[in-house]
PDB file of C-alpha atoms in Angstrom:
ATOM      1  CA  MET A   1    -225.218  39.161 267.550  1.00 38.00           C
ATOM      2  CA  PHE A   2    -228.969  38.849 266.950  1.00 46.00           C
ATOM      3  CA  TYR A   3    -230.394  39.004 263.451  1.00 47.00           C
ATOM      4  CA  PRO A   4    -234.115  39.553 262.830  1.00 48.00           C
ATOM      5  CA  TYR A   5    -235.774  36.289 261.884  1.00 47.00           C
ATOM      6  CA  ASN A   6    -236.704  37.376 258.361  1.00 47.00           C
ATOM      7  CA  THR A   7    -233.093  38.298 257.546  1.00 45.00           C
ATOM      8  CA  LEU A   8    -231.992  34.689 257.955  1.00 44.00           C
ATOM      9  CA  GLN A   9    -234.063  33.621 254.968  1.00 46.00           C
ATOM     10  CA  ILE A  10    -231.972  35.573 252.471  1.00 46.00           C
ATOM     11  CA  TRP A  11    -228.667  33.944 253.343  1.00 57.00           C
ATOM     12  CA  ASP A  12    -227.492  31.086 251.175  1.00 65.00           C
ATOM     13  CA  THR A  13    -226.056  27.992 252.753  1.00 70.00           C
ATOM     14  CA  VAL A  14    -222.452  26.920 252.231  1.00 75.00           C
ATOM     15  CA  GLY A  15    -223.335  23.482 250.887  1.00 74.00           C
ATOM     16  CA  GLU A  16    -226.061  22.646 248.386  1.00 82.00           C
ATOM     17  CA  ALA A  17    -226.851  19.503 250.354  1.00 85.00           C
ATOM     18  CA  CYS A  18    -227.754  21.732 253.320  1.00 91.00           C
ATOM     19  CA  THR A  19    -230.306  23.902 251.516  1.00 90.00           C
ATOM     20  CA  GLU A  20    -233.375  21.857 252.507  1.00 91.00           C
ATOM     21  CA  LEU A  21    -232.209  21.648 256.137  1.00 92.00           C
ATOM     22  CA  LYS A  22    -231.737  25.425 256.163  1.00 91.00           C
ATOM     23  CA  ARG A  23    -235.245  25.929 254.777  1.00 92.00           C
ATOM     24  CA  GLU A  24    -236.705  23.611 257.429  1.00 94.00           C
ATOM     25  CA  TYR A  25    -234.812  25.404 260.203  1.00 94.00           C
ATOM     26  CA  ASP A  26    -235.800  28.860 258.916  1.00 92.00           C
ATOM     27  CA  GLN A  27    -239.464  27.862 258.829  1.00 94.00           C
ATOM     28  CA  CYS A  28    -239.317  26.333 262.300  1.00 95.00           C
ATOM     29  CA  PHE A  29    -237.471  29.314 263.769  1.00 93.00           C
ATOM     30  CA  ASN A  30    -239.759  31.881 262.142  1.00 94.00           C
ATOM     31  CA  ARG A  31    -242.857  30.057 263.390  1.00 94.00           C
ATOM     32  CA  TRP A  32    -241.441  29.764 266.939  1.00 93.00           C
ATOM     33  CA  PHE A  33    -240.260  33.374 266.964  1.00 92.00           C
ATOM     34  CA  ALA A  34    -243.601  34.798 265.791  1.00 93.00           C
ATOM     35  CA  GLU A  35    -245.952  32.455 267.634  1.00 93.00           C
ATOM     36  CA  LYS A  36    -244.086  31.969 270.908  1.00 92.00           C
ATOM     37  CA  PHE A  37    -241.106  34.234 271.567  1.00 91.00           C
ATOM     38  CA  LEU A  38    -242.747  37.522 270.567  1.00 93.00           C
ATOM     39  CA  LYS A  39    -245.733  36.634 272.754  1.00 92.00           C
ATOM     40  CA  GLY A  40    -243.546  36.145 275.812  1.00 92.00           C
ATOM     41  CA  ASP A  41    -243.204  32.366 275.728  1.00 91.00           C
ATOM     42  CA  ARG A  42    -239.488  31.869 276.369  1.00 86.00           C
ATOM     43  CA  GLY A  43    -239.849  28.129 276.874  1.00 85.00           C
ATOM     44  CA  GLU A  44    -238.142  25.298 275.076  1.00 84.00           C
ATOM     45  CA  ASP A  45    -236.839  25.883 271.560  1.00 85.00           C
ATOM     46  CA  PRO A  46    -238.576  23.318 269.323  1.00 93.00           C
ATOM     47  CA  CYS A  47    -236.048  23.887 266.533  1.00 94.00           C
ATOM     48  CA  SER A  48    -232.848  22.837 268.288  1.00 93.00           C
ATOM     49  CA  GLU A  49    -232.701  19.360 266.710  1.00 95.00           C
ATOM     50  CA  THR A  50    -233.285  20.789 263.223  1.00 94.00           C
ATOM     51  CA  PHE A  51    -230.586  23.373 263.904  1.00 93.00           C
ATOM     52  CA  ARG A  52    -228.112  20.677 264.992  1.00 93.00           C
ATOM     53  CA  LYS A  53    -228.728  18.740 261.759  1.00 94.00           C
ATOM     54  CA  TYR A  54    -228.262  21.879 259.675  1.00 92.00           C
ATOM     55  CA  GLN A  55    -225.153  22.897 261.645  1.00 90.00           C
ATOM     56  CA  SER A  56    -223.635  19.441 261.149  1.00 91.00           C
ATOM     57  CA  CYS A  57    -224.296  19.608 257.414  1.00 91.00           C
ATOM     58  CA  VAL A  58    -222.688  23.062 257.173  1.00 88.00           C
ATOM     59  CA  GLN A  59    -219.674  21.942 259.178  1.00 87.00           C
ATOM     60  CA  LYS A  60    -219.239  18.952 256.863  1.00 89.00           C
ATOM     61  CA  ALA A  61    -219.453  21.246 253.805  1.00 87.00           C
ATOM     62  CA  ILE A  62    -216.891  23.625 255.340  1.00 87.00           C
ATOM     63  CA  LYS A  63    -214.526  20.724 255.877  1.00 86.00           C
ATOM     64  CA  GLU A  64    -215.088  19.292 252.379  1.00 86.00           C
ATOM     65  CA  LYS A  65    -214.504  22.694 250.748  1.00 83.00           C
ATOM     66  CA  ASP A  66    -211.480  23.323 252.951  1.00 83.00           C
ATOM     67  CA  ILE A  67    -212.834  26.701 254.054  1.00 79.00           C
ATOM     68  CA  PRO A  68    -210.598  28.247 256.741  1.00 80.00           C
ATOM     69  CA  VAL A  69    -212.507  28.829 259.982  1.00 76.00           C
ATOM     70  CA  ASP A  70    -209.764  30.069 262.291  1.00 76.00           C
ATOM     71  CA  GLY A  71    -211.026  33.099 264.197  1.00 72.00           C
ATOM     72  CA  VAL A  72    -214.664  32.443 263.291  1.00 70.00           C
ATOM     73  CA  GLU A  73    -217.129  32.457 266.157  1.00 71.00           C
ATOM     74  CA  PHE A  74    -219.688  29.659 265.922  1.00 64.00           C
ATOM     75  CA  MET A  75    -223.262  30.005 267.145  1.00 61.00           C
ATOM     76  CA  GLY A  76    -225.801  27.578 268.477  1.00 55.00           C
ATOM     77  CA  PRO A  77    -226.053  24.843 271.077  1.00 52.00           C
ATOM     78  CA  ASN A  78    -222.870  23.162 269.849  1.00 50.00           C
ATOM     79  CA  LYS A  79    -220.339  25.961 269.411  1.00 51.00           C
ATOM     80  CA  ASP A  80    -217.458  23.690 268.413  1.00 53.00           C
ATOM     81  CA  LYS A  81    -215.538  24.349 265.217  1.00 50.00           C
ATOM     82  CA  PRO A  82    -215.790  21.717 262.502  1.00 50.00           C
ATOM     83  CA  GLU A  83    -213.452  18.847 263.103  1.00 53.00           C
ATOM     84  CA  SER A  84    -210.337  18.964 260.932  1.00 47.00           C
TER      85      SER A  84
END
């Protein structure tokens, strides 16, 4: 499912430690989306490394908080569920 880029900014992150990574990813994604994607440049995603760091942080927080993830579909380049 695709969410408009500005919608992503209103979502909180699952772990407080991940908040700054989320902000960095949101800024990177919004810049790429507005300056490249909407203008037809479908080239390399410059935010993938930032996303991986944020995703790893969220997965760690999910594990630490013992949040059940069975049946949840993960997004992004690494679609694996957090390791148990």
